[in-house]
Amino acid sequence: MPTDTSPARHQAAHASPSAQSSVLARRFSAVRQQTEALIQPLSPEDCQLQSMPDASPAKWHLAHLTWFFETFILERFEPGFTPFDPGFRVLFNSYYNGVGDKYPRPKRGLISRPSLDEVLAYRAQVNQRMLAVITTVEAGADSAQQRELTDLVTLGLHHEQQHQELLLTDIKHALSFNPARPAYASRWPLAGIHPQPVDWLRHEAGLVEHGFDTARDGEFAFDNETPRHKVYVAAFELASRPVTNGEIMAFIADKAYQRPELWLSMGWDWVTENKVSLPFYWQGEEGRYQHFTLQGLIDVDPNTPACHLSYFEADAFARWAGARLPTEFEWELAARNVPAGPVPQGNFVETSAFHPLPLQEGSRGLPAQMFGDVWEWTQSNYNPYPGYKPWEGLVGEYNGKFMCNQFVLRGGSCATPQSHIRASYRNFFPPDARWQFSGLRLARDL
């Protein structure tokens, strides 16, 4: 492995673009630096942990994100391309069958070598090479090649932001197994907040445009957000805020985890087989609940949006509450009513709370916390939109092949970068997934 760069622990050499550098180069450097900032509270041992097959070590995230730029951009655009280490092509390939072999996902925690320092050196070298390629292509390539580079780099940066959130949720899961309950971050002061009532916001029936809209969503979207198409939405009401921990406590107190009539058949099997009686990371008894957070073990705040719920739990709670989960079409229609400009009342990774925060004021006729705090389960299967076509080339494997046995979540979370989210964004997970910051908002028929 190359050893010409020897960074101190958790420090990578950044090729900072000059004031004359392009917007793309500056954005590239900013996103890459943010990923490394997220590992500052972690030790090399922390970065090696893999606590379940669905999670990955922080070190693997750092390397895979660099692999993405090396494989899909440097191989394509860098004259005389030479890989940093040929073995990394297999070690840090996630699921791209078109690229070649992959190291088994459940065993990523066994990759003790390369070390964390070597992975950071890999990042530093690829950063420098990427900035050189961006500068060269923008200065001398034809417009088609410039467009291709910009599209791939932009995709890579949004991919990196996805993994920034995964890095946080994965390390939270790993640290939760430590009996010392170690904190990733300094404890966030959750101020006392008066509970906010639920208002039901009415939406009339009609045929609506659905999907990515450049005018309102920005210049980038993943392929699964397209094409824009018409959808008929029946009249419905949507809750003004997400479901809170206090409401989940009432669900628990009513013995809802022991009532099969509230659960889907697969959900009830999941509850009984896994002996589920509380939301993920919760412990204690009625009235005295605590949960593990990235600030350590803290008391459950009743007014904070509930999170780390599976689709099964979200669906059962909605049935218990005499409501249902919204469709993703209903959710997006309501989200379009949120005023333009800075997203109101949203708590993203930039606040460094790393936990949902309670709503501080009423809805005033608008849906609150639609963006940030918790991903919101919808009842919609993760299916392609009419006329969907995956991207061309190897990156075509990015989304389409996962359109099976998954449900759509919307809105982002407290671990999502704010610049990454938009009303058309479709996240997706299987119905038993709970390690993400996933919650819910209720809907009702009219």
PDB file of C-alpha atoms in Angstrom, residues 176-344:
ATOM      1  CA  SER A 176     -25.290   0.449  22.413  1.00  0.00           C
ATOM      2  CA  PHE A 177     -23.779  -2.980  23.132  1.00  0.00           C
ATOM      3  CA  ASN A 178     -21.173  -1.511  25.463  1.00  0.00           C
ATOM      4  CA  PRO A 179     -22.429  -1.876  29.066  1.00  0.00           C
ATOM      5  CA  ALA A 180     -20.738   1.446  29.920  1.00  0.00           C
ATOM      6  CA  ARG A 181     -23.239   3.168  27.576  1.00  0.00           C
ATOM      7  CA  PRO A 182     -20.576   5.452  26.064  1.00  0.00           C
ATOM      8  CA  ALA A 183     -21.637   8.740  24.506  1.00  0.00           C
ATOM      9  CA  TYR A 184     -20.617   9.676  20.980  1.00  0.00           C
ATOM     10  CA  ALA A 185     -21.269  13.369  21.624  1.00  0.00           C
ATOM     11  CA  SER A 186     -21.667  15.716  24.567  1.00  0.00           C
ATOM     12  CA  ARG A 187     -25.104  15.479  26.061  1.00  0.00           C
ATOM     13  CA  TRP A 188     -27.684  17.653  24.311  1.00  0.00           C
ATOM     14  CA  PRO A 189     -29.722  19.796  26.723  1.00  0.00           C
ATOM     15  CA  LEU A 190     -33.317  18.840  25.982  1.00  0.00           C
ATOM     16  CA  ALA A 191     -35.241  21.823  27.328  1.00  0.00           C
ATOM     17  CA  GLY A 192     -38.618  21.332  28.942  1.00  0.00           C
ATOM     18  CA  ILE A 193     -41.304  21.806  26.284  1.00  0.00           C
ATOM     19  CA  HIS A 194     -45.060  21.945  26.676  1.00  0.00           C
ATOM     20  CA  PRO A 195     -46.737  19.211  24.633  1.00  0.00           C
ATOM     21  CA  GLN A 196     -48.113  20.380  21.307  1.00  0.00           C
ATOM     22  CA  PRO A 197     -51.571  19.132  20.300  1.00  0.00           C
ATOM     23  CA  VAL A 198     -52.206  17.311  17.055  1.00  0.00           C
ATOM     24  CA  ASP A 199     -54.082  19.277  14.428  1.00  0.00           C
ATOM     25  CA  TRP A 200     -55.562  17.450  11.493  1.00  0.00           C
ATOM     26  CA  LEU A 201     -54.778  19.185   8.210  1.00  0.00           C
ATOM     27  CA  ARG A 202     -57.293  18.536   5.457  1.00  0.00           C
ATOM     28  CA  HIS A 203     -56.351  17.869   1.841  1.00  0.00           C
ATOM     29  CA  GLU A 204     -58.955  17.661  -0.887  1.00  0.00           C
ATOM     30  CA  ALA A 205     -59.095  14.943  -3.495  1.00  0.00           C
ATOM     31  CA  GLY A 206     -57.566  15.527  -6.866  1.00  0.00           C
ATOM     32  CA  LEU A 207     -55.116  14.597  -9.570  1.00  0.00           C
ATOM     33  CA  VAL A 208     -51.676  15.893  -8.599  1.00  0.00           C
ATOM     34  CA  GLU A 209     -48.205  15.990 -10.108  1.00  0.00           C
ATOM     35  CA  HIS A 210     -45.872  13.763  -8.131  1.00  0.00           C
ATOM     36  CA  GLY A 211     -42.108  13.219  -8.140  1.00  0.00           C
ATOM     37  CA  PHE A 212     -38.978  15.281  -8.615  1.00  0.00           C
ATOM     38  CA  ASP A 213     -39.558  18.880  -9.709  1.00  0.00           C
ATOM     39  CA  THR A 214     -36.440  20.883 -10.588  1.00  0.00           C
ATOM     40  CA  ALA A 215     -38.171  24.178  -9.864  1.00  0.00           C
ATOM     41  CA  ARG A 216     -38.943  23.191  -6.269  1.00  0.00           C
ATOM     42  CA  ASP A 217     -36.514  20.400  -5.403  1.00  0.00           C
ATOM     43  CA  GLY A 218     -33.225  21.687  -6.816  1.00  0.00           C
ATOM     44  CA  GLU A 219     -30.981  20.408  -9.572  1.00  0.00           C
ATOM     45  CA  PHE A 220     -30.308  16.889  -8.265  1.00  0.00           C
ATOM     46  CA  ALA A 221     -32.474  13.844  -7.673  1.00  0.00           C
ATOM     47  CA  PHE A 222     -31.829  10.133  -7.462  1.00  0.00           C
ATOM     48  CA  ASP A 223     -33.278   8.105 -10.305  1.00  0.00           C
ATOM     49  CA  ASN A 224     -35.981   6.612  -8.046  1.00  0.00           C
ATOM     50  CA  GLU A 225     -37.578  10.075  -7.661  1.00  0.00           C
ATOM     51  CA  THR A 226     -38.351  10.193 -11.387  1.00  0.00           C
ATOM     52  CA  PRO A 227     -40.135  10.528 -13.720  1.00  0.00           C
ATOM     53  CA  ARG A 228     -42.638  13.121 -12.569  1.00  0.00           C
ATOM     54  CA  HIS A 229     -46.141  11.795 -13.132  1.00  0.00           C
ATOM     55  CA  LYS A 230     -49.802  12.304 -12.240  1.00  0.00           C
ATOM     56  CA  VAL A 231     -51.359  10.540  -9.257  1.00  0.00           C
ATOM     57  CA  TYR A 232     -54.936  10.640  -7.998  1.00  0.00           C
ATOM     58  CA  VAL A 233     -55.058  11.293  -4.260  1.00  0.00           C
ATOM     59  CA  ALA A 234     -58.349  10.815  -2.387  1.00  0.00           C
ATOM     60  CA  ALA A 235     -59.341  13.336   0.287  1.00  0.00           C
ATOM     61  CA  PHE A 236     -57.411  12.813   3.522  1.00  0.00           C
ATOM     62  CA  GLU A 237     -56.207  14.418   6.723  1.00  0.00           C
ATOM     63  CA  LEU A 238     -52.595  14.449   7.896  1.00  0.00           C
ATOM     64  CA  ALA A 239     -51.409  14.974  11.456  1.00  0.00           C
ATOM     65  CA  SER A 240     -49.648  18.272  12.045  1.00  0.00           C
ATOM     66  CA  ARG A 241     -46.674  16.656  13.782  1.00  0.00           C
ATOM     67  CA  PRO A 242     -44.975  13.277  14.183  1.00  0.00           C
ATOM     68  CA  VAL A 243     -46.024  10.795  16.864  1.00  0.00           C
ATOM     69  CA  THR A 244     -44.225  11.453  20.161  1.00  0.00           C
ATOM     70  CA  ASN A 245     -42.612   9.242  22.779  1.00  0.00           C
ATOM     71  CA  GLY A 246     -45.465  10.051  25.146  1.00  0.00           C
ATOM     72  CA  GLU A 247     -47.960   8.630  22.678  1.00  0.00           C
ATOM     73  CA  ILE A 248     -45.826   5.518  22.299  1.00  0.00           C
ATOM     74  CA  MET A 249     -45.845   5.191  26.110  1.00  0.00           C
ATOM     75  CA  ALA A 250     -49.652   5.159  26.017  1.00  0.00           C
ATOM     76  CA  PHE A 251     -49.476   2.479  23.304  1.00  0.00           C
ATOM     77  CA  ILE A 252     -47.208   0.398  25.556  1.00  0.00           C
ATOM     78  CA  ALA A 253     -49.402   0.986  28.625  1.00  0.00           C
ATOM     79  CA  ASP A 254     -52.404  -0.331  26.683  1.00  0.00           C
ATOM     80  CA  LYS A 255     -50.520  -3.632  26.202  1.00  0.00           C
ATOM     81  CA  ALA A 256     -50.451  -3.058  22.449  1.00  0.00           C
ATOM     82  CA  TYR A 257     -47.308  -5.163  22.001  1.00  0.00           C
ATOM     83  CA  GLN A 258     -49.323  -8.102  23.352  1.00  0.00           C
ATOM     84  CA  ARG A 259     -52.431  -7.583  21.176  1.00  0.00           C
ATOM     85  CA  PRO A 260     -52.242  -9.549  17.906  1.00  0.00           C
ATOM     86  CA  GLU A 261     -55.314  -7.797  16.433  1.00  0.00           C
ATOM     87  CA  LEU A 262     -53.247  -4.617  16.046  1.00  0.00           C
ATOM     88  CA  TRP A 263     -50.478  -6.186  14.016  1.00  0.00           C
ATOM     89  CA  LEU A 264     -49.951  -7.376  10.480  1.00  0.00           C
ATOM     90  CA  SER A 265     -49.386 -11.107  10.332  1.00  0.00           C
ATOM     91  CA  MET A 266     -45.672 -10.704   9.551  1.00  0.00           C
ATOM     92  CA  GLY A 267     -45.463  -8.017  12.209  1.00  0.00           C
ATOM     93  CA  TRP A 268     -46.971 -10.245  14.886  1.00  0.00           C
ATOM     94  CA  ASP A 269     -44.557 -13.028  13.933  1.00  0.00           C
ATOM     95  CA  TRP A 270     -41.718 -10.503  14.254  1.00  0.00           C
ATOM     96  CA  VAL A 271     -42.950  -9.355  17.686  1.00  0.00           C
ATOM     97  CA  THR A 272     -43.308 -12.870  19.065  1.00  0.00           C
ATOM     98  CA  GLU A 273     -40.134 -14.327  17.564  1.00  0.00           C
ATOM     99  CA  ASN A 274     -38.003 -11.412  18.775  1.00  0.00           C
ATOM    100  CA  LYS A 275     -39.885 -10.841  22.044  1.00  0.00           C
ATOM    101  CA  VAL A 276     -40.387  -7.168  21.191  1.00  0.00           C
ATOM    102  CA  SER A 277     -42.080  -5.185  23.955  1.00  0.00           C
ATOM    103  CA  LEU A 278     -40.509  -1.719  23.662  1.00  0.00           C
ATOM    104  CA  PRO A 279     -39.146   0.519  20.906  1.00  0.00           C
ATOM    105  CA  PHE A 280     -35.533  -0.050  19.956  1.00  0.00           C
ATOM    106  CA  TYR A 281     -32.964   1.267  22.469  1.00  0.00           C
ATOM    107  CA  TRP A 282     -35.626   1.629  25.190  1.00  0.00           C
ATOM    108  CA  GLN A 283     -35.364   0.030  28.608  1.00  0.00           C
ATOM    109  CA  GLY A 284     -37.188   0.244  31.931  1.00  0.00           C
ATOM    110  CA  GLU A 285     -40.777   0.002  33.043  1.00  0.00           C
ATOM    111  CA  GLU A 286     -43.913   2.079  32.635  1.00  0.00           C
ATOM    112  CA  GLY A 287     -43.322   5.659  33.683  1.00  0.00           C
ATOM    113  CA  ARG A 288     -39.547   5.175  34.043  1.00  0.00           C
ATOM    114  CA  TYR A 289     -38.204   4.624  30.547  1.00  0.00           C
ATOM    115  CA  GLN A 290     -34.714   5.414  29.365  1.00  0.00           C
ATOM    116  CA  HIS A 291     -33.177   4.967  25.938  1.00  0.00           C
ATOM    117  CA  PHE A 292     -29.702   4.829  24.503  1.00  0.00           C
ATOM    118  CA  THR A 293     -28.795   7.815  22.354  1.00  0.00           C
ATOM    119  CA  LEU A 294     -25.649   9.214  20.808  1.00  0.00           C
ATOM    120  CA  GLN A 295     -25.422  11.281  24.006  1.00  0.00           C
ATOM    121  CA  GLY A 296     -25.501   8.122  26.134  1.00  0.00           C
ATOM    122  CA  LEU A 297     -28.357   6.730  28.225  1.00  0.00           C
ATOM    123  CA  ILE A 298     -31.006   9.393  28.918  1.00  0.00           C
ATOM    124  CA  ASP A 299     -34.584   9.556  30.135  1.00  0.00           C
ATOM    125  CA  VAL A 300     -37.207   9.266  27.417  1.00  0.00           C
ATOM    126  CA  ASP A 301     -38.757  12.689  26.837  1.00  0.00           C
ATOM    127  CA  PRO A 302     -42.513  12.332  26.220  1.00  0.00           C
ATOM    128  CA  ASN A 303     -42.728  15.349  23.888  1.00  0.00           C
ATOM    129  CA  THR A 304     -39.923  14.329  21.523  1.00  0.00           C
ATOM    130  CA  PRO A 305     -40.769  12.592  18.218  1.00  0.00           C
ATOM    131  CA  ALA A 306     -40.555   8.823  18.627  1.00  0.00           C
ATOM    132  CA  CYS A 307     -37.840   7.118  16.605  1.00  0.00           C
ATOM    133  CA  HIS A 308     -36.203   3.773  15.907  1.00  0.00           C
ATOM    134  CA  LEU A 309     -39.583   2.223  15.164  1.00  0.00           C
ATOM    135  CA  SER A 310     -40.026  -0.506  12.586  1.00  0.00           C
ATOM    136  CA  TYR A 311     -42.696  -0.334   9.894  1.00  0.00           C
ATOM    137  CA  PHE A 312     -44.514  -3.048  11.833  1.00  0.00           C
ATOM    138  CA  GLU A 313     -44.588  -0.870  14.974  1.00  0.00           C
ATOM    139  CA  ALA A 314     -45.591   2.240  13.031  1.00  0.00           C
ATOM    140  CA  ASP A 315     -48.447   0.392  11.337  1.00  0.00           C
ATOM    141  CA  ALA A 316     -49.644  -1.155  14.622  1.00  0.00           C
ATOM    142  CA  PHE A 317     -49.551   2.205  16.398  1.00  0.00           C
ATOM    143  CA  ALA A 318     -51.567   3.828  13.616  1.00  0.00           C
ATOM    144  CA  ARG A 319     -54.208   1.108  13.866  1.00  0.00           C
ATOM    145  CA  TRP A 320     -54.291   1.454  17.667  1.00  0.00           C
ATOM    146  CA  ALA A 321     -54.756   5.231  17.283  1.00  0.00           C
ATOM    147  CA  GLY A 322     -57.700   4.804  14.898  1.00  0.00           C
ATOM    148  CA  ALA A 323     -55.726   6.143  11.975  1.00  0.00           C
ATOM    149  CA  ARG A 324     -53.291   4.853   9.361  1.00  0.00           C
ATOM    150  CA  LEU A 325     -49.932   5.615   7.806  1.00  0.00           C
ATOM    151  CA  PRO A 326     -49.990   8.080   4.907  1.00  0.00           C
ATOM    152  CA  THR A 327     -49.113   7.031   1.409  1.00  0.00           C
ATOM    153  CA  GLU A 328     -45.957   8.569   0.029  1.00  0.00           C
ATOM    154  CA  PHE A 329     -48.131  10.522  -2.415  1.00  0.00           C
ATOM    155  CA  GLU A 330     -50.098  12.061   0.455  1.00  0.00           C
ATOM    156  CA  TRP A 331     -46.909  12.838   2.328  1.00  0.00           C
ATOM    157  CA  GLU A 332     -45.324  14.584  -0.647  1.00  0.00           C
ATOM    158  CA  LEU A 333     -48.485  16.574  -1.376  1.00  0.00           C
ATOM    159  CA  ALA A 334     -48.491  17.865   2.218  1.00  0.00           C
ATOM    160  CA  ALA A 335     -44.752  18.572   2.138  1.00  0.00           C
ATOM    161  CA  ARG A 336     -45.238  20.790  -0.901  1.00  0.00           C
ATOM    162  CA  ASN A 337     -47.287  23.086   1.355  1.00  0.00           C
ATOM    163  CA  VAL A 338     -44.283  23.812   3.582  1.00  0.00           C
ATOM    164  CA  PRO A 339     -43.071  27.341   2.700  1.00  0.00           C
ATOM    165  CA  ALA A 340     -40.051  27.745   0.474  1.00  0.00           C
ATOM    166  CA  GLY A 341     -36.732  28.847   1.936  1.00  0.00           C
ATOM    167  CA  PRO A 342     -35.093  27.487   5.078  1.00  0.00           C
ATOM    168  CA  VAL A 343     -36.996  24.423   6.257  1.00  0.00           C
ATOM    169  CA  PRO A 344     -38.984  25.422   9.362  1.00  0.00           C
TER     170      PRO A 344
END
